[in-house]
């Protein structure tokens, strides 16, 4: 749990520093391209998604970026290897943190993408899933050049997180929750 709190505290400064960039960009977009009244519901939720992605990237892409950092031993291309490792960590090494961080963490940290994108934009489920997949793929490929591991399981579980976020959105929609106020009206 300490590791999760540490990640959050490390994300906060980067997220806060990025807010002026978001605001300036959105002002330019509204002034020169959209030329409509600001939809504050949309903008606040978009800011939350933006800060989430910036914070996530700040933690996933930390380290020295160099071709020299590529280490074949830190690349996992065997799908679901994490399941065996998680079993060993929990039942042999009595380490539940591995399960929370590497298994649940990879799923949960991508759920907001699957939940917030369909609230903000009218788009297909496939586009939402592909967006999350591509963001995760970008992170995993970038980590090849950092002193970090690259793992197919991260890509699989991150994408599963996007799908679960989308499922939560659909469940909320069945309860007749009106998300139209979050859509950008042109």
Phi, psi and omega in degrees: 000324178299324181294322178294314179298321178297317177302314182297314180295328176288329180286324188306311181300318180295318179298316182292320178296330183281346184301313179302322177300316179299311183298313180298316179299315181292324177298314179299315180298315180293318185289317188256339185244312184277316180049045176229169177295142181293130174264099186295327176300313180297314184294320181293316179292323176296320177298319178298315178297315179301311181297322178299312182294318178298315180297316178298313179296323181298329181273324183281337186245031178272148179127176180278126182270117182198147176296331180294342182282348182296122181230111182305328182290344180258017179246123176249117176249010179266110181298141175066019173299330180299331179295318178293315180296320179295317178301313181297316182295320182285308190268338180258314183264359179052046184240089180288336180301326178300316179297315183295314184283304189278330182264293180295320181302317179294331178280307187296321185292345177255357179298322179301329179296314179290338180270315188279320182303313180290339175288319184280323189229145174274106182209168183281158177301321181298318179296320180296313180296317179295324177298312178296318178300313182294322177296316178295319178298319176302314179297313182296319178293318178299324181291345173301326186262007177248170177275064181216169177268153174244129191220126177299328179294324175300315179299316180296311184285329173297315179295322175299322177299318177299316180297317178296322175299319177295321177297317177299318177302314182294324177295315179298323179295325178295335177276013176064029175287129183270111179262004184300330181293345179268349180281147179275120180266125178260000000 
